Every structure is written in structure tokens, then in C-alpha cells.
Coordinates of C-alpha atoms in Angstrom, one line a residue:
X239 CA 0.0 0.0 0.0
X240 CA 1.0 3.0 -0.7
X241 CA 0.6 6.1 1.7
X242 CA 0.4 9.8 -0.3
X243 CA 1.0 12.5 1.6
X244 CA -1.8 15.5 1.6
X245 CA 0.3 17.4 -1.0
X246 CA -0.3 14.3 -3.6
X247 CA 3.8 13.8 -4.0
X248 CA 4.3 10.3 -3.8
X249 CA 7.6 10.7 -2.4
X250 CA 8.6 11.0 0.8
X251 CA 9.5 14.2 2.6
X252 CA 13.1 13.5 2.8
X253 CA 13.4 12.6 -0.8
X254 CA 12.0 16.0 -1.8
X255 CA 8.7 14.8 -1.7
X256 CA 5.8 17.1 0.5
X257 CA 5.3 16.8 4.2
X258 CA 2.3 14.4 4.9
X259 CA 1.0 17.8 6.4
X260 CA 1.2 20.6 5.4
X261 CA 0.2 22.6 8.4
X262 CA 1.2 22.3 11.8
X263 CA -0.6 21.3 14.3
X264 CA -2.3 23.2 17.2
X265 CA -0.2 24.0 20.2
X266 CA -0.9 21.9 22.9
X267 CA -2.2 22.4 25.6
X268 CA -4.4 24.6 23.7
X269 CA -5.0 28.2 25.9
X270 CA -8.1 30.1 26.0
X271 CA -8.0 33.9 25.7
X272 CA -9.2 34.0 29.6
X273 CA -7.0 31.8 30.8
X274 CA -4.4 34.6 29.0
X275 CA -6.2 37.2 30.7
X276 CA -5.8 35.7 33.8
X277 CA -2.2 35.3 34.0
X278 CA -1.8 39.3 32.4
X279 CA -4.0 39.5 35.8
X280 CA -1.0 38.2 37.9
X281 CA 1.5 39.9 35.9
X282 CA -0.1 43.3 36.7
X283 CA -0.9 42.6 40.1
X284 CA 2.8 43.0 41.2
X285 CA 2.4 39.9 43.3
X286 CA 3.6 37.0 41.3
X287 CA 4.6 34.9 44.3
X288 CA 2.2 32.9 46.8
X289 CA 5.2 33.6 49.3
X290 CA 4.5 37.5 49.7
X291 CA 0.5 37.1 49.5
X292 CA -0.2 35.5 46.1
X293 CA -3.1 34.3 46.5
X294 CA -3.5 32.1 43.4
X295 CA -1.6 29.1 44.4
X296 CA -3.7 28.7 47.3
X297 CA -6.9 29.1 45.6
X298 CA -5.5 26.1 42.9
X299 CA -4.7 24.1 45.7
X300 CA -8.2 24.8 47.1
X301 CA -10.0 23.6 44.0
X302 CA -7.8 20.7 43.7
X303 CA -8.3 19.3 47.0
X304 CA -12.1 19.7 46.8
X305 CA -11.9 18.0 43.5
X306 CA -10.0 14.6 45.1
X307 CA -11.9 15.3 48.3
X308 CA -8.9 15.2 50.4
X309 CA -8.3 17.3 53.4
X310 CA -4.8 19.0 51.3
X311 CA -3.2 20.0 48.3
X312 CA 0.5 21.3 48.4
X313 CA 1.2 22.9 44.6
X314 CA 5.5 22.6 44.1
X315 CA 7.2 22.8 41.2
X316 CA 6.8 19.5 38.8
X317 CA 5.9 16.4 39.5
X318 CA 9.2 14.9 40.4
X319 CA 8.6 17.3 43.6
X320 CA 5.6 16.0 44.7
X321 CA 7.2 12.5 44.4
X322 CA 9.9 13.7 46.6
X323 CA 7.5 15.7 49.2
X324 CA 4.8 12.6 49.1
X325 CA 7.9 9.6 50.0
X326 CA 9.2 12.0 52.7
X327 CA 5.1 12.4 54.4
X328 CA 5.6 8.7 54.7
X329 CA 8.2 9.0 57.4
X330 CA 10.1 6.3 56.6
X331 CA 13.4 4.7 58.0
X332 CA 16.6 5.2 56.0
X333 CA 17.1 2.4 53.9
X334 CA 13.8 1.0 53.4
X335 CA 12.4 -0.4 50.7
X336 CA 9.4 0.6 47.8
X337 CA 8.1 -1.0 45.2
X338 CA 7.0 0.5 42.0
X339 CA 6.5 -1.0 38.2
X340 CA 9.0 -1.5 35.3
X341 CA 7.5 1.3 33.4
X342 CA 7.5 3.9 35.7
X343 CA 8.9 7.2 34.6
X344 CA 12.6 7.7 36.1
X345 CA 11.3 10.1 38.5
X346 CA 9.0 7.5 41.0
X347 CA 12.6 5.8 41.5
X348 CA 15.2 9.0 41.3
X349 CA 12.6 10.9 44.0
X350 CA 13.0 7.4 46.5
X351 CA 16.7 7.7 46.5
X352 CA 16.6 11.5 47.0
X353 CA 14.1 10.7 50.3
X354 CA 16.8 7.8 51.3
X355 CA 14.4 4.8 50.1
X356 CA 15.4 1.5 48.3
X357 CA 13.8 1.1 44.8
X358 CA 12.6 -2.2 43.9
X359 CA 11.4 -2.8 40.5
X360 CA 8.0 -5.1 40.2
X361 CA 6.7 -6.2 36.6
X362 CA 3.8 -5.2 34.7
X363 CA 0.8 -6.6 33.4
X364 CA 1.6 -7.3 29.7
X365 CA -1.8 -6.9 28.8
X366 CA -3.3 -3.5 30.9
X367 CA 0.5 -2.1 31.4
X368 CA -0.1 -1.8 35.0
X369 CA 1.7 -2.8 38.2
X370 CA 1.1 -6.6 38.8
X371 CA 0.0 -7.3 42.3
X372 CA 1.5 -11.4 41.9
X373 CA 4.4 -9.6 41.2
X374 CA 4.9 -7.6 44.2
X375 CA 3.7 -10.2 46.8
X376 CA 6.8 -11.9 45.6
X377 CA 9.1 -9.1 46.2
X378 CA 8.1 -8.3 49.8
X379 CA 10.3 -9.0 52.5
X380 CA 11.2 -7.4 55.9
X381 CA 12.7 -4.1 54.7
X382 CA 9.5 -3.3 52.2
X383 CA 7.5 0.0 53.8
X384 CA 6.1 1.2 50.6
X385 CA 3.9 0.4 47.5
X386 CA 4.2 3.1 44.8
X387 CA 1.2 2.3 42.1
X388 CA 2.2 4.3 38.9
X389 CA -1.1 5.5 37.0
X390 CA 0.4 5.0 33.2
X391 CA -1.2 6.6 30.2
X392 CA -4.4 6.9 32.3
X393 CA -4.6 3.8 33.3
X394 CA -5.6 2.8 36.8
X395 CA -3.8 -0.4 38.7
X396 CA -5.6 -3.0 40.1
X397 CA -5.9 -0.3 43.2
X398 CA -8.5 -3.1 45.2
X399 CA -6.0 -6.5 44.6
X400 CA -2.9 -3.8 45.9
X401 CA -4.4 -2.1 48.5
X402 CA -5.7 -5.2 49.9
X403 CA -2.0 -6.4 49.7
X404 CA -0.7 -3.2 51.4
X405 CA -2.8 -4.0 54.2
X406 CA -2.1 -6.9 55.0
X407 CA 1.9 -6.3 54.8
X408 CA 1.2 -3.0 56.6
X409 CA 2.8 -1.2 53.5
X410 CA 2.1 2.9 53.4
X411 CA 0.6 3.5 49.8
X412 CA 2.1 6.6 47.4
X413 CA 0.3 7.0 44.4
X414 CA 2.0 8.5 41.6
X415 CA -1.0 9.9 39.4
X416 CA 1.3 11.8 37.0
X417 CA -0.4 10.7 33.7
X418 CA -3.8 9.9 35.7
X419 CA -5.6 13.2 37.0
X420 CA -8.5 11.1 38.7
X421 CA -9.2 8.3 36.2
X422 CA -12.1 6.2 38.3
X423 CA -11.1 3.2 39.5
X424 CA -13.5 0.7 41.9
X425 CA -15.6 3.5 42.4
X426 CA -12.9 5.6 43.2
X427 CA -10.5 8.4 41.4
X428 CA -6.9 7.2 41.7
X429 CA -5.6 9.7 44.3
X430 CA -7.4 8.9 47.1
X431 CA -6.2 5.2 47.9
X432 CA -3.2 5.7 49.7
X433 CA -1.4 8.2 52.5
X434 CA -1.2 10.5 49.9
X435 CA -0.6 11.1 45.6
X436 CA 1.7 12.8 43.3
X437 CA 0.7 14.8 40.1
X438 CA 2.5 15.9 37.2
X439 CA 1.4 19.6 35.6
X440 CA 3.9 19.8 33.1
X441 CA 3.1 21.2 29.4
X442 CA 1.9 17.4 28.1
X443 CA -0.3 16.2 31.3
X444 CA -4.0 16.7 31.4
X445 CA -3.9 20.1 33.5
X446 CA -1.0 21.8 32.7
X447 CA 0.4 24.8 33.5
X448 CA 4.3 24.8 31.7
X449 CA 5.9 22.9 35.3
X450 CA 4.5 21.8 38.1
X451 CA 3.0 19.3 40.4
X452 CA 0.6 19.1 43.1
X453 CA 0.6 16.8 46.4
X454 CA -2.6 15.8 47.6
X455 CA -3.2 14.1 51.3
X456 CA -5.4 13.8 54.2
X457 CA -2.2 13.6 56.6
X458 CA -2.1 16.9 58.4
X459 CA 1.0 17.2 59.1
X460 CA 1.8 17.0 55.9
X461 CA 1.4 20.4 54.9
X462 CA 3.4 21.8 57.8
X463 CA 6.3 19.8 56.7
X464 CA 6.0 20.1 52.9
X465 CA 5.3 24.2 53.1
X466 CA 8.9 24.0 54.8
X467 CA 10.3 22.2 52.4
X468 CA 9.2 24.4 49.7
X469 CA 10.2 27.5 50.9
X470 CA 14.0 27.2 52.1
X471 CA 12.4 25.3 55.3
X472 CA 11.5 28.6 56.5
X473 CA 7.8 29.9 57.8
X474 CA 7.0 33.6 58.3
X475 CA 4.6 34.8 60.9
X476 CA 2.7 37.1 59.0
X477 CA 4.4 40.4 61.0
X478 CA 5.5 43.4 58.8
X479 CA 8.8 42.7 60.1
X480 CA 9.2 39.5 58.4
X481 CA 10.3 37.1 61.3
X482 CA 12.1 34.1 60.1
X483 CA 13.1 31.1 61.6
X484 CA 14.7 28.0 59.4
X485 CA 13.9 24.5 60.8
X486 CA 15.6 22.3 58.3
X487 CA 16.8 21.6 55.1
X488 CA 14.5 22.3 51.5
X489 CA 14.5 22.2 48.6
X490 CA 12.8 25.1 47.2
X491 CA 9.9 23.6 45.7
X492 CA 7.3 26.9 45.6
X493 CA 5.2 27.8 42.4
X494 CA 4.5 30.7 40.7
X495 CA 1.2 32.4 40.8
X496 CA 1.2 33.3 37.1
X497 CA 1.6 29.6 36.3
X498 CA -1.0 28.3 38.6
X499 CA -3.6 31.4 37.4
X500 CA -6.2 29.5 36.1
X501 CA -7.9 26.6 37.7
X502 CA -10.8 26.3 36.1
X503 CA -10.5 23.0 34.2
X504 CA -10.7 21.7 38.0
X505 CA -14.2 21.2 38.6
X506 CA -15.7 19.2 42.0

């Protein structure tokens, strides 16, 4: 069979033929003209950072937490963040050891060893692509804390046959919902099985908004300790003086308000 491309050449491009289109295609993510309004909003606000009263960030956070139904939502900045933020609300010992699937993107694994966690690899389903609870039964020993289901392409995992398996190892659940913004899944949306879940907001995932991520939890202390880790592990009071105090490390993981100005897509 022979394929001709839209020009009618039946050569290919790089023979000299045409391009099988001749027109590019749309950005992606496409942007509305208010969501462009919006972020001209933030620009002439002359507050473009949550950290000295931006108030878009929190109101993002807001509607994403009321859209998972979960108590909080911490926005960083990209997914790998929330990874990082999410393994270290787990609490666990140095050394231990979490289990995610062979086709998870580099960052479930690069984001354990940053939080000082082992990871070991589980196979996949070869026919839904998802993590394969057989598999990680197998791998458990006396050093595995953590399950880390990776929501590929959309796809949920077998969330009921892994959570049953958590608890009955008493393994803390992560969910890394990257490329799954609440697919539905037993009658749940994935990011509300497990202590708490990491999203991607990067340019190709279904919200986006150019980098970020968001963590979502229940946890309450969670928040306390990922706000610190965000912002150079330092909290402000709220005087005009600006008193500071730094209780530990960070990373630096805050968001800008320009980036995060239109939440609209996130309806509860």
C-alpha cells in the first residue's frame, strides 16, 4: 500500500517529496483567551509569588483538593517534587524499601533515593501495562514500607487486589498519578487510595500549566512539613517585620502564581 501524503507527492519528505501535512498542528495544551487574561491578571498585580500574599496558588490548591476530596493539596514545582515531598510524608526509616513498576517514569525511583528509600522494581501486566500485584507479593520482605502504584497513560492499577496487599503487609501506599488526574477506578479516582498522591502539571499532562506538580493528602502534618520544604524550610509569621526562623533543610519547591492562574478546568 502505498501512503500519499496530503500534498499528492508520492515521495517522501526527505526525498523531496511534501510533508504528509502541510500545516502544523495546534499548540498543545491549547490556551483560552481568559485563561491569557488571567495570567496578564497576575503579571499586573505585582504579586507573582504565593510567598509574599499570592493568592492564586492557594486558591489552585483549594479547588484541587475539593476535586479529590482530600483534606490538602500542596502545589511545588513539577511532578518529580511532589514525588519527593509525598515519599518523605511517609516517614520512613533510612534504607527502606518501595516497590513500583518497570514502566514507571525515572522520577517514581530518582525521587525514593533523594528521600533515602530503596527502589525495587516489580513487573507489569503485559496486557493492561499496570503494576502486577502477583508480582509484588513476591518481592516483599522485611525491609518493604512502601507500595508506589504508577497510574500510566491513564490507566488505573488493580488499586482493590494492591491495597488489599498493602494491608495486609502493613505497607504505606504513594500513588504516583502523573499521567492519571482522577481516572475512576473501583468507584474511586486514583488519588485517594493511599497516605497520599503525586501529580505531574507539566506542558503534556491533562492540567497543565508549563511545570509543576501538586501533592494531595489527608495527613495533616503534611502540609506543615511540605510548606517547609518548599520554601527554604523557613515559615513567616505574618508580622510586617518579616520574622524568620529555618527548621531544616528544603528544597525550594514553591510555584509561581502566574503559572497556577487559572484553575478552572478543576471542577468538583
Amino acid at each position: 500500500m502505498t501512503i500519499v501524503p496530503e500534498t499528492g507527492s508520492p515521495r517522501l519528505a526527505l526525498h523531496g517529496g511534501g510533508p504528509v501535512r502541510a500545516e502544523r498542528k495546534p499548540a498543545n495544551p491549547l490556551i483560552s483567551d481568559a485563561a491569557k487574561s488571567e495570567v496578564v491578571e497576575v503579571l499586573e498585580s505585582g504579586t507573582l509569588a504565593q510567598f509574599y500574599g499570592g493568592t492564586r496558588v492557594r486558591r489552585f490548591e483549594s479547588a484541587y483538593a475539593s476535586r479529590f476530596q482530600r483534606k490538602h493539596a500542596i502545589a511545588v514545582s513539577s511532578g518529580t517534587a511532589a514525588l519527593h515531598l509525598a515519599y518523605l510524608a511517609a516517614r520512613l526509616p533510612s534504607g527502606s524499601e518501595a516497590l513500583l513498576p518497570a514502566n514507571a517514569y525515572v522520577s517514581a525511583a530518582s525521587a525514593m533515593i533523594q528521600a533515602e528509600i530503596v527502589p525495587v522494581v516489580v513487573d507489569i501486566d503485559p496486557l493492561t501495562g499496570a503494576m502486577d500485584p502477583e508480582d509484588c507479593a513476591r518481592k516483599i520482605n522485611d525491609r518493604t514500607r512502601m507500595l508506589v502504584p504508577v497510574h500510566m497513560y491513564g490507566q488505573p492499577c488493580p488499586m482493590p487486589e494492591l491495597t488489599t496487599l498493602a494491608s495486609r503487609h502493613g505497607l504505606v501506599i504513594i500513588e504516583d498519578c502523573g499521567q492519571s488526574h482522577g481516572a475512576p477506578s473501583a468507584g474511586r479516582l486514583t488519588g485517594t487510595f493511599g497516605l497520599a498522591a503525586a501529580f505531574s502539571l507539566c506542558c503534556r499532562k491533562h492540567i497543565a500549566v508549563g511545570e509543576g506538580g501538586m501533592v494531595i493528602t489527608d495527613d495533616d502534618a503534611s502540609p506543615k512539613r511540605s510548606a517547609r520544604w518548599r520554601t527554604r524550610a523557613r515559615g513567616r509569621t505574618g508580622s510586617t517585620t518579616g520574622r524568620w526562623a529555618t527548621a531544616t533543610t528544603s528544597r525550594r519547591y514553591r510555584r509561581c502564581s502566574a503559572c497556577t492562574s487559572s484553575p478552572g478546568s478543576m471542577k468538583s
